[in-house]
PDB file of C-alpha atoms in Angstrom:
ATOM      1  CA  UNK A 104       0.006   0.102   0.014  1.00  0.00           C
ATOM      2  CA  UNK A 105       1.110   3.479  -0.890  1.00  0.00           C
ATOM      3  CA  UNK A 106      -0.249   6.483   1.029  1.00  0.00           C
ATOM      4  CA  UNK A 107       0.158  10.040   0.124  1.00  0.00           C
ATOM      5  CA  UNK A 108      -1.104  12.724   2.493  1.00  0.00           C
ATOM      6  CA  UNK A 109      -1.900  16.243   1.313  1.00  0.00           C
ATOM      7  CA  UNK A 110      -3.044  19.113   3.443  1.00  0.00           C
ATOM      8  CA  UNK A 111      -5.989  20.822   1.675  1.00  0.00           C
ATOM      9  CA  UNK A 112      -8.582  23.540   1.946  1.00  0.00           C
ATOM     10  CA  UNK A 113      -8.852  26.658   3.996  1.00  0.00           C
ATOM     11  CA  UNK A 114      -8.828  24.708   7.445  1.00  0.00           C
ATOM     12  CA  UNK A 115      -5.862  22.433   6.209  1.00  0.00           C
ATOM     13  CA  UNK A 116      -7.620  19.080   6.331  1.00  0.00           C
ATOM     14  CA  UNK A 117      -5.670  15.803   5.787  1.00  0.00           C
ATOM     15  CA  UNK A 118      -6.538  14.275   2.500  1.00  0.00           C
ATOM     16  CA  UNK A 119      -5.095  10.809   1.683  1.00  0.00           C
ATOM     17  CA  UNK A 120      -4.600   9.172  -1.606  1.00  0.00           C
ATOM     18  CA  UNK A 121      -4.100   5.347  -1.075  1.00  0.00           C
ATOM     19  CA  UNK A 122      -3.156   2.984  -3.719  1.00  0.00           C
ATOM     20  CA  UNK A 123      -2.125  -0.712  -4.390  1.00  0.00           C
ATOM     21  CA  UNK A 124       0.367  -2.170  -6.636  1.00  0.00           C
ATOM     22  CA  UNK A 125      -2.075  -2.117  -9.521  1.00  0.00           C
ATOM     23  CA  UNK A 126      -2.363   1.637  -9.241  1.00  0.00           C
ATOM     24  CA  UNK A 127      -6.065   1.410  -8.020  1.00  0.00           C
ATOM     25  CA  UNK A 128      -6.734   4.223  -5.774  1.00  0.00           C
ATOM     26  CA  UNK A 129      -8.938   5.641  -2.967  1.00  0.00           C
ATOM     27  CA  UNK A 130      -9.054   9.393  -2.120  1.00  0.00           C
ATOM     28  CA  UNK A 131      -9.985   9.924   1.556  1.00  0.00           C
ATOM     29  CA  UNK A 132     -11.507  13.381   2.622  1.00  0.00           C
ATOM     30  CA  UNK A 133     -10.942  15.505  -0.433  1.00  0.00           C
ATOM     31  CA  UNK A 134     -11.645  18.709   1.478  1.00  0.00           C
ATOM     32  CA  UNK A 135     -10.508  21.274  -1.105  1.00  0.00           C
ATOM     33  CA  UNK A 136      -7.674  22.007  -3.463  1.00  0.00           C
ATOM     34  CA  UNK A 137      -8.988  19.709  -6.200  1.00  0.00           C
ATOM     35  CA  UNK A 138      -6.309  20.856  -8.626  1.00  0.00           C
ATOM     36  CA  UNK A 139      -3.598  19.582  -6.302  1.00  0.00           C
ATOM     37  CA  UNK A 140      -5.315  16.365  -5.625  1.00  0.00           C
ATOM     38  CA  UNK A 141      -6.025  15.675  -9.338  1.00  0.00           C
ATOM     39  CA  UNK A 142      -2.378  16.639 -10.157  1.00  0.00           C
ATOM     40  CA  UNK A 143      -1.085  14.049  -7.746  1.00  0.00           C
ATOM     41  CA  UNK A 144      -3.324  11.320  -9.049  1.00  0.00           C
ATOM     42  CA  UNK A 145      -2.239  12.096 -12.627  1.00  0.00           C
ATOM     43  CA  UNK A 146       1.441  12.212 -11.566  1.00  0.00           C
ATOM     44  CA  UNK A 147       1.167   8.677 -10.171  1.00  0.00           C
ATOM     45  CA  UNK A 148      -0.983   7.538 -12.946  1.00  0.00           C
ATOM     46  CA  UNK A 149      -3.754   6.134 -10.669  1.00  0.00           C
ATOM     47  CA  UNK A 150      -7.154   4.823 -11.397  1.00  0.00           C
ATOM     48  CA  UNK A 151      -9.458   6.170  -8.634  1.00  0.00           C
ATOM     49  CA  UNK A 152     -11.922   3.595  -7.627  1.00  0.00           C
ATOM     50  CA  UNK A 153     -13.465   5.372  -4.460  1.00  0.00           C
ATOM     51  CA  UNK A 154     -13.761   8.844  -3.053  1.00  0.00           C
ATOM     52  CA  UNK A 155     -14.558   8.354   0.759  1.00  0.00           C
ATOM     53  CA  UNK A 156     -15.703  11.033   3.039  1.00  0.00           C
ATOM     54  CA  UNK A 157     -15.099  10.202   6.797  1.00  0.00           C
ATOM     55  CA  UNK A 158     -17.901  12.671   7.467  1.00  0.00           C
ATOM     56  CA  UNK A 159     -20.059  15.140   5.660  1.00  0.00           C
ATOM     57  CA  UNK A 160     -18.583  18.514   6.678  1.00  0.00           C
ATOM     58  CA  UNK A 161     -17.282  20.954   3.984  1.00  0.00           C
ATOM     59  CA  UNK A 162     -13.711  20.490   5.043  1.00  0.00           C
ATOM     60  CA  UNK A 163     -13.969  16.888   3.985  1.00  0.00           C
ATOM     61  CA  UNK A 164     -16.125  17.086   0.974  1.00  0.00           C
ATOM     62  CA  UNK A 165     -15.287  20.229  -0.852  1.00  0.00           C
ATOM     63  CA  UNK A 166     -13.545  18.623  -3.850  1.00  0.00           C
ATOM     64  CA  UNK A 167     -16.016  15.697  -4.214  1.00  0.00           C
ATOM     65  CA  UNK A 168     -17.650  17.194  -7.334  1.00  0.00           C
ATOM     66  CA  UNK A 169     -14.395  17.933  -9.178  1.00  0.00           C
ATOM     67  CA  UNK A 170     -12.966  14.524  -8.376  1.00  0.00           C
ATOM     68  CA  UNK A 171     -16.267  12.873  -9.379  1.00  0.00           C
ATOM     69  CA  UNK A 172     -16.243  14.834 -12.632  1.00  0.00           C
ATOM     70  CA  UNK A 173     -12.674  13.849 -13.417  1.00  0.00           C
ATOM     71  CA  UNK A 174     -13.261  10.203 -12.426  1.00  0.00           C
ATOM     72  CA  UNK A 175     -16.841   9.471 -13.169  1.00  0.00           C
ATOM     73  CA  UNK A 176     -16.541   5.732 -12.470  1.00  0.00           C
ATOM     74  CA  UNK A 177     -15.272   6.263  -8.926  1.00  0.00           C
ATOM     75  CA  UNK A 178     -17.726   5.419  -6.358  1.00  0.00           C
ATOM     76  CA  UNK A 179     -18.430   8.338  -3.808  1.00  0.00           C
ATOM     77  CA  UNK A 180     -18.838   6.891  -0.323  1.00  0.00           C
ATOM     78  CA  UNK A 181     -20.070   8.133   2.965  1.00  0.00           C
ATOM     79  CA  UNK A 182     -21.825   6.656   5.946  1.00  0.00           C
ATOM     80  CA  UNK A 183     -25.530   6.419   5.580  1.00  0.00           C
ATOM     81  CA  UNK A 184     -26.181   9.008   8.431  1.00  0.00           C
ATOM     82  CA  UNK A 185     -24.141  11.672   6.810  1.00  0.00           C
ATOM     83  CA  UNK A 186     -25.746  11.188   3.281  1.00  0.00           C
ATOM     84  CA  UNK A 187     -27.909  14.291   3.770  1.00  0.00           C
ATOM     85  CA  UNK A 188     -24.992  16.529   4.480  1.00  0.00           C
ATOM     86  CA  UNK A 189     -23.368  16.000   1.242  1.00  0.00           C
ATOM     87  CA  UNK A 190     -25.866  17.926  -0.830  1.00  0.00           C
ATOM     88  CA  UNK A 191     -27.141  20.474   1.779  1.00  0.00           C
ATOM     89  CA  UNK A 192     -24.812  23.576   2.172  1.00  0.00           C
ATOM     90  CA  UNK A 193     -26.469  24.278   5.657  1.00  0.00           C
ATOM     91  CA  UNK A 194     -25.928  21.006   6.910  1.00  0.00           C
ATOM     92  CA  UNK A 195     -22.285  20.539   5.607  1.00  0.00           C
ATOM     93  CA  UNK A 196     -21.629  23.937   7.149  1.00  0.00           C
ATOM     94  CA  UNK A 197     -20.411  25.596   3.911  1.00  0.00           C
ATOM     95  CA  UNK A 198     -22.913  28.412   4.002  1.00  0.00           C
ATOM     96  CA  UNK A 199     -21.573  29.483   7.299  1.00  0.00           C
ATOM     97  CA  UNK A 200     -18.185  29.889   5.761  1.00  0.00           C
ATOM     98  CA  UNK A 201     -19.400  31.983   2.931  1.00  0.00           C
ATOM     99  CA  UNK A 202     -19.569  29.111   0.477  1.00  0.00           C
ATOM    100  CA  UNK A 203     -22.334  27.059  -1.122  1.00  0.00           C
ATOM    101  CA  UNK A 204     -20.756  23.628  -1.460  1.00  0.00           C
ATOM    102  CA  UNK A 205     -23.053  20.831  -2.627  1.00  0.00           C
ATOM    103  CA  UNK A 206     -21.347  17.565  -3.297  1.00  0.00           C
ATOM    104  CA  UNK A 207     -22.806  14.931  -5.561  1.00  0.00           C
ATOM    105  CA  UNK A 208     -24.867  12.435  -3.742  1.00  0.00           C
ATOM    106  CA  UNK A 209     -23.144   9.295  -2.663  1.00  0.00           C
ATOM    107  CA  UNK A 210     -22.925   6.284  -5.065  1.00  0.00           C
ATOM    108  CA  UNK A 211     -22.629   4.068  -1.948  1.00  0.00           C
ATOM    109  CA  UNK A 212     -23.370   4.396   1.666  1.00  0.00           C
ATOM    110  CA  UNK A 213     -21.562   2.292   4.311  1.00  0.00           C
ATOM    111  CA  UNK A 214     -22.142   1.313   7.852  1.00  0.00           C
ATOM    112  CA  UNK A 215     -20.176  -0.180  10.718  1.00  0.00           C
ATOM    113  CA  UNK A 216     -18.365  -3.461   9.760  1.00  0.00           C
ATOM    114  CA  UNK A 217     -18.727  -2.961   5.858  1.00  0.00           C
ATOM    115  CA  UNK A 218     -15.609  -3.446   3.791  1.00  0.00           C
ATOM    116  CA  UNK A 219     -14.254  -1.348   1.085  1.00  0.00           C
ATOM    117  CA  UNK A 220     -12.004  -3.585  -1.237  1.00  0.00           C
ATOM    118  CA  UNK A 221      -9.060  -1.818  -3.072  1.00  0.00           C
ATOM    119  CA  UNK A 222      -7.700  -4.927  -5.023  1.00  0.00           C
ATOM    120  CA  UNK A 223      -6.054  -6.988  -2.373  1.00  0.00           C
ATOM    121  CA  UNK A 224      -6.507  -4.311   0.229  1.00  0.00           C
ATOM    122  CA  UNK A 225      -9.603  -4.393   2.573  1.00  0.00           C
ATOM    123  CA  UNK A 226     -10.629  -1.403   4.590  1.00  0.00           C
ATOM    124  CA  UNK A 227     -13.158  -2.034   7.249  1.00  0.00           C
ATOM    125  CA  UNK A 228     -15.511   0.713   8.196  1.00  0.00           C
ATOM    126  CA  UNK A 229     -15.600   1.647  11.780  1.00  0.00           C
ATOM    127  CA  UNK A 230     -18.653   3.861  12.696  1.00  0.00           C
ATOM    128  CA  UNK A 231     -17.208   6.649  14.922  1.00  0.00           C
ATOM    129  CA  UNK A 232     -20.179   9.112  15.445  1.00  0.00           C
ATOM    130  CA  UNK A 233     -19.699  12.310  17.610  1.00  0.00           C
ATOM    131  CA  UNK A 234     -18.486  15.026  15.384  1.00  0.00           C
ATOM    132  CA  UNK A 235     -21.234  14.011  12.980  1.00  0.00           C
ATOM    133  CA  UNK A 236     -23.752  11.288  13.291  1.00  0.00           C
ATOM    134  CA  UNK A 237     -22.144   9.508  10.277  1.00  0.00           C
ATOM    135  CA  UNK A 238     -18.352   9.727  11.130  1.00  0.00           C
ATOM    136  CA  UNK A 239     -16.297   6.759  10.067  1.00  0.00           C
ATOM    137  CA  UNK A 240     -12.676   5.447  10.340  1.00  0.00           C
ATOM    138  CA  UNK A 241     -11.118   3.056   7.911  1.00  0.00           C
ATOM    139  CA  UNK A 242      -9.011   0.148   9.203  1.00  0.00           C
ATOM    140  CA  UNK A 243      -6.700  -1.930   7.027  1.00  0.00           C
ATOM    141  CA  UNK A 244      -4.820  -4.738   8.883  1.00  0.00           C
ATOM    142  CA  UNK A 245      -3.614  -6.515   5.809  1.00  0.00           C
ATOM    143  CA  UNK A 246      -0.435  -4.415   6.081  1.00  0.00           C
ATOM    144  CA  UNK A 247       2.331  -4.305   8.498  1.00  0.00           C
ATOM    145  CA  UNK A 248       1.817  -2.159  10.479  1.00  0.00           C
ATOM    146  CA  UNK A 249      -1.954  -1.919  10.231  1.00  0.00           C
ATOM    147  CA  UNK A 250      -3.221   1.395   9.168  1.00  0.00           C
ATOM    148  CA  UNK A 251      -6.269   3.463  10.481  1.00  0.00           C
ATOM    149  CA  UNK A 252      -7.706   6.544   8.777  1.00  0.00           C
ATOM    150  CA  UNK A 253      -9.814   8.428  11.118  1.00  0.00           C
TER     151      UNK A 253
END
């Protein structure tokens, strides 16, 4: 597994691009700076299979639309409880920051214990509500050491 961390958006959110040896990738929390994210995907010649939001606030979803437009076959993933936040600027808090961000709706919703497969890599969804009702973490123990995105 390869992991690239980018710090994106006005509140400096950690965005991760994760890929396997077949260059199949998942983008976790694209919270802004879509040009930078897309540039890195292109530089590494990655095929994006998933765009995963660990929760539905603007600082984790702001680049969803641009990534989905550039990679229309990628599945946009969020916990079922945060699905309404993606398309509602009031609920995703963007309108309070002077923006009007509306993400595309998810292609797939997940819940606790679900798995997201990235080729030979498997990421278990851990429901971690608190900050939002649908907060999630992703755990991959097929690597040494195991990895948790939270």
